[in-house]
PDB file of C-alpha atoms in Angstrom:
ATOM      1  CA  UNK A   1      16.859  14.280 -19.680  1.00 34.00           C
ATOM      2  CA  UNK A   2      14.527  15.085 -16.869  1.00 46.00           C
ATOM      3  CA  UNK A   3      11.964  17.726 -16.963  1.00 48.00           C
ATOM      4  CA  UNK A   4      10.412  20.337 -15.139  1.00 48.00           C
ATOM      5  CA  UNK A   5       6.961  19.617 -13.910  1.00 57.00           C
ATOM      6  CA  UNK A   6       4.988  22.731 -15.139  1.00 57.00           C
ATOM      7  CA  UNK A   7       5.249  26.036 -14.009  1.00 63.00           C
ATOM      8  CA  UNK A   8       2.923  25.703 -11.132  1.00 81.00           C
ATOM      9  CA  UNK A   9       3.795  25.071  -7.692  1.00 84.00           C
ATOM     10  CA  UNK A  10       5.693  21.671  -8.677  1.00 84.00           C
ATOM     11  CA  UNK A  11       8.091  23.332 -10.899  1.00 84.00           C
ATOM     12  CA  UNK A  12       8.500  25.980  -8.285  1.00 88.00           C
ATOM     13  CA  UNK A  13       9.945  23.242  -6.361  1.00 93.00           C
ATOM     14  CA  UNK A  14      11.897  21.772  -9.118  1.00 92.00           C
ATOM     15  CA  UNK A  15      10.402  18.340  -9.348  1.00 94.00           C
ATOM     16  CA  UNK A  16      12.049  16.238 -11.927  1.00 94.00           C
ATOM     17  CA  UNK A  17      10.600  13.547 -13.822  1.00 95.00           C
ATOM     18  CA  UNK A  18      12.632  10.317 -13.449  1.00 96.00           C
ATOM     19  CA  UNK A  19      10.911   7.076 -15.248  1.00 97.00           C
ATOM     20  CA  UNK A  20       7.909   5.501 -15.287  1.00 97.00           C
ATOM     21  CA  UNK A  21       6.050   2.204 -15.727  1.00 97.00           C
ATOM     22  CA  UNK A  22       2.354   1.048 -16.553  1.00 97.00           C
ATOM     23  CA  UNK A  23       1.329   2.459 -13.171  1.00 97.00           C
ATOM     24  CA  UNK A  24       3.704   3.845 -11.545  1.00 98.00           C
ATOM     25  CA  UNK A  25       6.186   7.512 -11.450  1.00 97.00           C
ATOM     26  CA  UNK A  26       8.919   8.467 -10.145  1.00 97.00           C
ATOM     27  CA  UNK A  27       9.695  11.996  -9.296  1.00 97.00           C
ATOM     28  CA  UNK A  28      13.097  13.837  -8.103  1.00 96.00           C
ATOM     29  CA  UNK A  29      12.674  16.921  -5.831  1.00 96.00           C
ATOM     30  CA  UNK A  30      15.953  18.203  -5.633  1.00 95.00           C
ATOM     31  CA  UNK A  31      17.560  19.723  -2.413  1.00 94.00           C
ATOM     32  CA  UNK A  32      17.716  23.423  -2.069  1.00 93.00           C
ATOM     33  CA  UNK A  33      18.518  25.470   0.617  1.00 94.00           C
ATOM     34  CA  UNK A  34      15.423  27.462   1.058  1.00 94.00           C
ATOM     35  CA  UNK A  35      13.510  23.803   1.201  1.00 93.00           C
ATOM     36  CA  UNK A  36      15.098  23.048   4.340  1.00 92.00           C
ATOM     37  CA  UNK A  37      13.272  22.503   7.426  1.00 85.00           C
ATOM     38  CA  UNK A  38      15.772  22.575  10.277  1.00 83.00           C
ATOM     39  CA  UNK A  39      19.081  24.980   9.171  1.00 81.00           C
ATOM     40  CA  UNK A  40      21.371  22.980  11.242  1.00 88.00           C
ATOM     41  CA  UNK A  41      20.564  19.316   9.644  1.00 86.00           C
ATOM     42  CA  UNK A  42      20.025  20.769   6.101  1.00 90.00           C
ATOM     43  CA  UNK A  43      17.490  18.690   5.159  1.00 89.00           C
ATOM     44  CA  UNK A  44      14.635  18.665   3.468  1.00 90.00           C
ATOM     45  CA  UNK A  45      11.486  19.950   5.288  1.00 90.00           C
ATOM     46  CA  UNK A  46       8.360  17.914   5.348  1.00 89.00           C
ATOM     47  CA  UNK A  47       5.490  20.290   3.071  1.00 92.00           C
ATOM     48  CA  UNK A  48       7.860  19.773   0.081  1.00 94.00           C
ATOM     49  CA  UNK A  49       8.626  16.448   0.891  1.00 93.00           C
ATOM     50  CA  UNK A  50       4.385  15.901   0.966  1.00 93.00           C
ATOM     51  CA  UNK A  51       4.193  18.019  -2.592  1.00 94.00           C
ATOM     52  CA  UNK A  52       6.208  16.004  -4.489  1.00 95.00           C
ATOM     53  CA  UNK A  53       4.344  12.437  -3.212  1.00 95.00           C
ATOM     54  CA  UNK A  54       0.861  14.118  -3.769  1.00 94.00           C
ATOM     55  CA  UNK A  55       2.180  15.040  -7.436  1.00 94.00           C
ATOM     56  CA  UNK A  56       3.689  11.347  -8.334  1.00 96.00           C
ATOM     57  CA  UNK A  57       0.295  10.148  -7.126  1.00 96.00           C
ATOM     58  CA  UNK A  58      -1.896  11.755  -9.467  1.00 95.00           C
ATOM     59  CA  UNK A  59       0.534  10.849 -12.398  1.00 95.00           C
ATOM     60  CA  UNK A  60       0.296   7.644 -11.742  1.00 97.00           C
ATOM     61  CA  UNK A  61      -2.931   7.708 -11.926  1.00 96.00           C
ATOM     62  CA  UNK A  62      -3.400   9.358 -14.746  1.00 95.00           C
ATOM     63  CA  UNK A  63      -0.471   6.914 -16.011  1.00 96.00           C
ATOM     64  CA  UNK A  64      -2.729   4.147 -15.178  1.00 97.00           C
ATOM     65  CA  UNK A  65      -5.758   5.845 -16.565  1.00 95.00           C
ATOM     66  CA  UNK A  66      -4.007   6.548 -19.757  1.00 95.00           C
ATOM     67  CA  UNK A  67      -5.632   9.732 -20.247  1.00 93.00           C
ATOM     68  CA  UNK A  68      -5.643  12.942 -18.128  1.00 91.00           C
ATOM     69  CA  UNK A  69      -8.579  13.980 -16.205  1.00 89.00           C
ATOM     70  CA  UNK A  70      -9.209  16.247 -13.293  1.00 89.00           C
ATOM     71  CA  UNK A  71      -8.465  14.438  -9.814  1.00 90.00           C
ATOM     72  CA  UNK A  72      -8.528  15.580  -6.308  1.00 90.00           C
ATOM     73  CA  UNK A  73      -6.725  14.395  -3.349  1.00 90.00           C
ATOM     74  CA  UNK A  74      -9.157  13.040  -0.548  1.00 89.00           C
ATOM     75  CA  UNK A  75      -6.800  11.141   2.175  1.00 90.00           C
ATOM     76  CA  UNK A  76      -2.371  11.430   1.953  1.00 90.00           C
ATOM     77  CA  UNK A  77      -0.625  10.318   4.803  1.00 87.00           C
ATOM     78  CA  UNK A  78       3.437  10.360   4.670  1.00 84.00           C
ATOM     79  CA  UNK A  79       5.249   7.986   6.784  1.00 83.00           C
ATOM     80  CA  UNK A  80       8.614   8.206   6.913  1.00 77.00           C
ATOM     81  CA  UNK A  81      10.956   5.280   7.244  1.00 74.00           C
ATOM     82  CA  UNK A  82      14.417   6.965   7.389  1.00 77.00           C
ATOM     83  CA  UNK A  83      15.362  11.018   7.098  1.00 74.00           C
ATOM     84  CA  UNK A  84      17.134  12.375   3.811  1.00 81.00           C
ATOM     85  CA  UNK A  85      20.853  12.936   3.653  1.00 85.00           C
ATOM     86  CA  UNK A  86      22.089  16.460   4.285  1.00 89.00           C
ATOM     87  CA  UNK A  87      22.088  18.249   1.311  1.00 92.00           C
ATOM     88  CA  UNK A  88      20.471  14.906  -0.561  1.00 92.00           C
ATOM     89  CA  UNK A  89      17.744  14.494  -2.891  1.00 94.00           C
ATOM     90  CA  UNK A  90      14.264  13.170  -2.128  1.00 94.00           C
ATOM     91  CA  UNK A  91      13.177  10.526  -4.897  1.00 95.00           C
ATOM     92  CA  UNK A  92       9.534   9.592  -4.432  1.00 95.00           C
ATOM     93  CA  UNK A  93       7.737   6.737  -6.846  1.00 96.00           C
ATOM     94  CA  UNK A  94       3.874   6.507  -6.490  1.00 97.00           C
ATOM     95  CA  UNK A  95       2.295   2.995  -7.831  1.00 98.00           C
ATOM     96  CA  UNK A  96      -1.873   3.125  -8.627  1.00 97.00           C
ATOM     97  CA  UNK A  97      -2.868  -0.380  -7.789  1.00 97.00           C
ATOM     98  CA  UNK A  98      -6.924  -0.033  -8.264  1.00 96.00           C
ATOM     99  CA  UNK A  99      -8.940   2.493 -10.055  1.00 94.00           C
ATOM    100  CA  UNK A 100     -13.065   2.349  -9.513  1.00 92.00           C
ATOM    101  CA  UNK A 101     -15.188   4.459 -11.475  1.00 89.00           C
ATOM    102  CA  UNK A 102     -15.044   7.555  -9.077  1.00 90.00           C
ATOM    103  CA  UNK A 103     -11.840   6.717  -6.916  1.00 93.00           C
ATOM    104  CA  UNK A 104      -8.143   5.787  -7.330  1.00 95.00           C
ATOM    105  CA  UNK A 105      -6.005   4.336  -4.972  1.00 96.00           C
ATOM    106  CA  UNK A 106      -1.922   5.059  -4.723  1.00 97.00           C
ATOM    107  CA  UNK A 107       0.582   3.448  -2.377  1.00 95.00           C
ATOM    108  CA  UNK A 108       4.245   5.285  -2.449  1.00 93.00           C
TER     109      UNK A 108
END
């Protein structure tokens, strides 16, 4: 049964967790109506869309890591590959493929 991600800003916007591997997560954010960026495609805008990768990053990280510890985001870029479906999900899954002792790096 998915969860909700705290009650900070990422459970404000519903993220889910989905699954997980050794280093990677996979989050849900869900569609809602007062997410949407443009009212006529009823999609999801981009800020949430950038939330819910900057979120899967650090657990994956911290997945990695195996322990928690305080991280900060230095560099995110989204690129996106395809717009969401009216009215669809967003499923984002963030892999850590190096950790060095003062920096992580995440692909997603």
């Amino acid at each position: 049964v998915p969860f909700l991600i705290g009650q900070s800003h990422n459970g404000w916007l519903g993220l889910t967790y989905r699954d997980r591997g050794p280093d990677w997560v996979e989050l849900e954010l869900p569609w809602r109506a007062d997410l949407v960026g443009e009212e006529t495609r009823e999609v999801l805008a981009s800020g949430p869309i950038v939330s819910l990768m900057d979120m899967a990053s650090g657990l994956a990280i911290w997945t990695r890591m195996g322990r928690f510890t305080p991280i900060a985001t230095l560099d995110l870029r989204v690129d996106y590959t395809r717009p969401t479906l009216p009215r669809g999900s967003v499923f984002g899954r963030a892999t850590c493929y190096r950790t060095s002792r003062s920096a992580a790096f995440v692909h997603g």
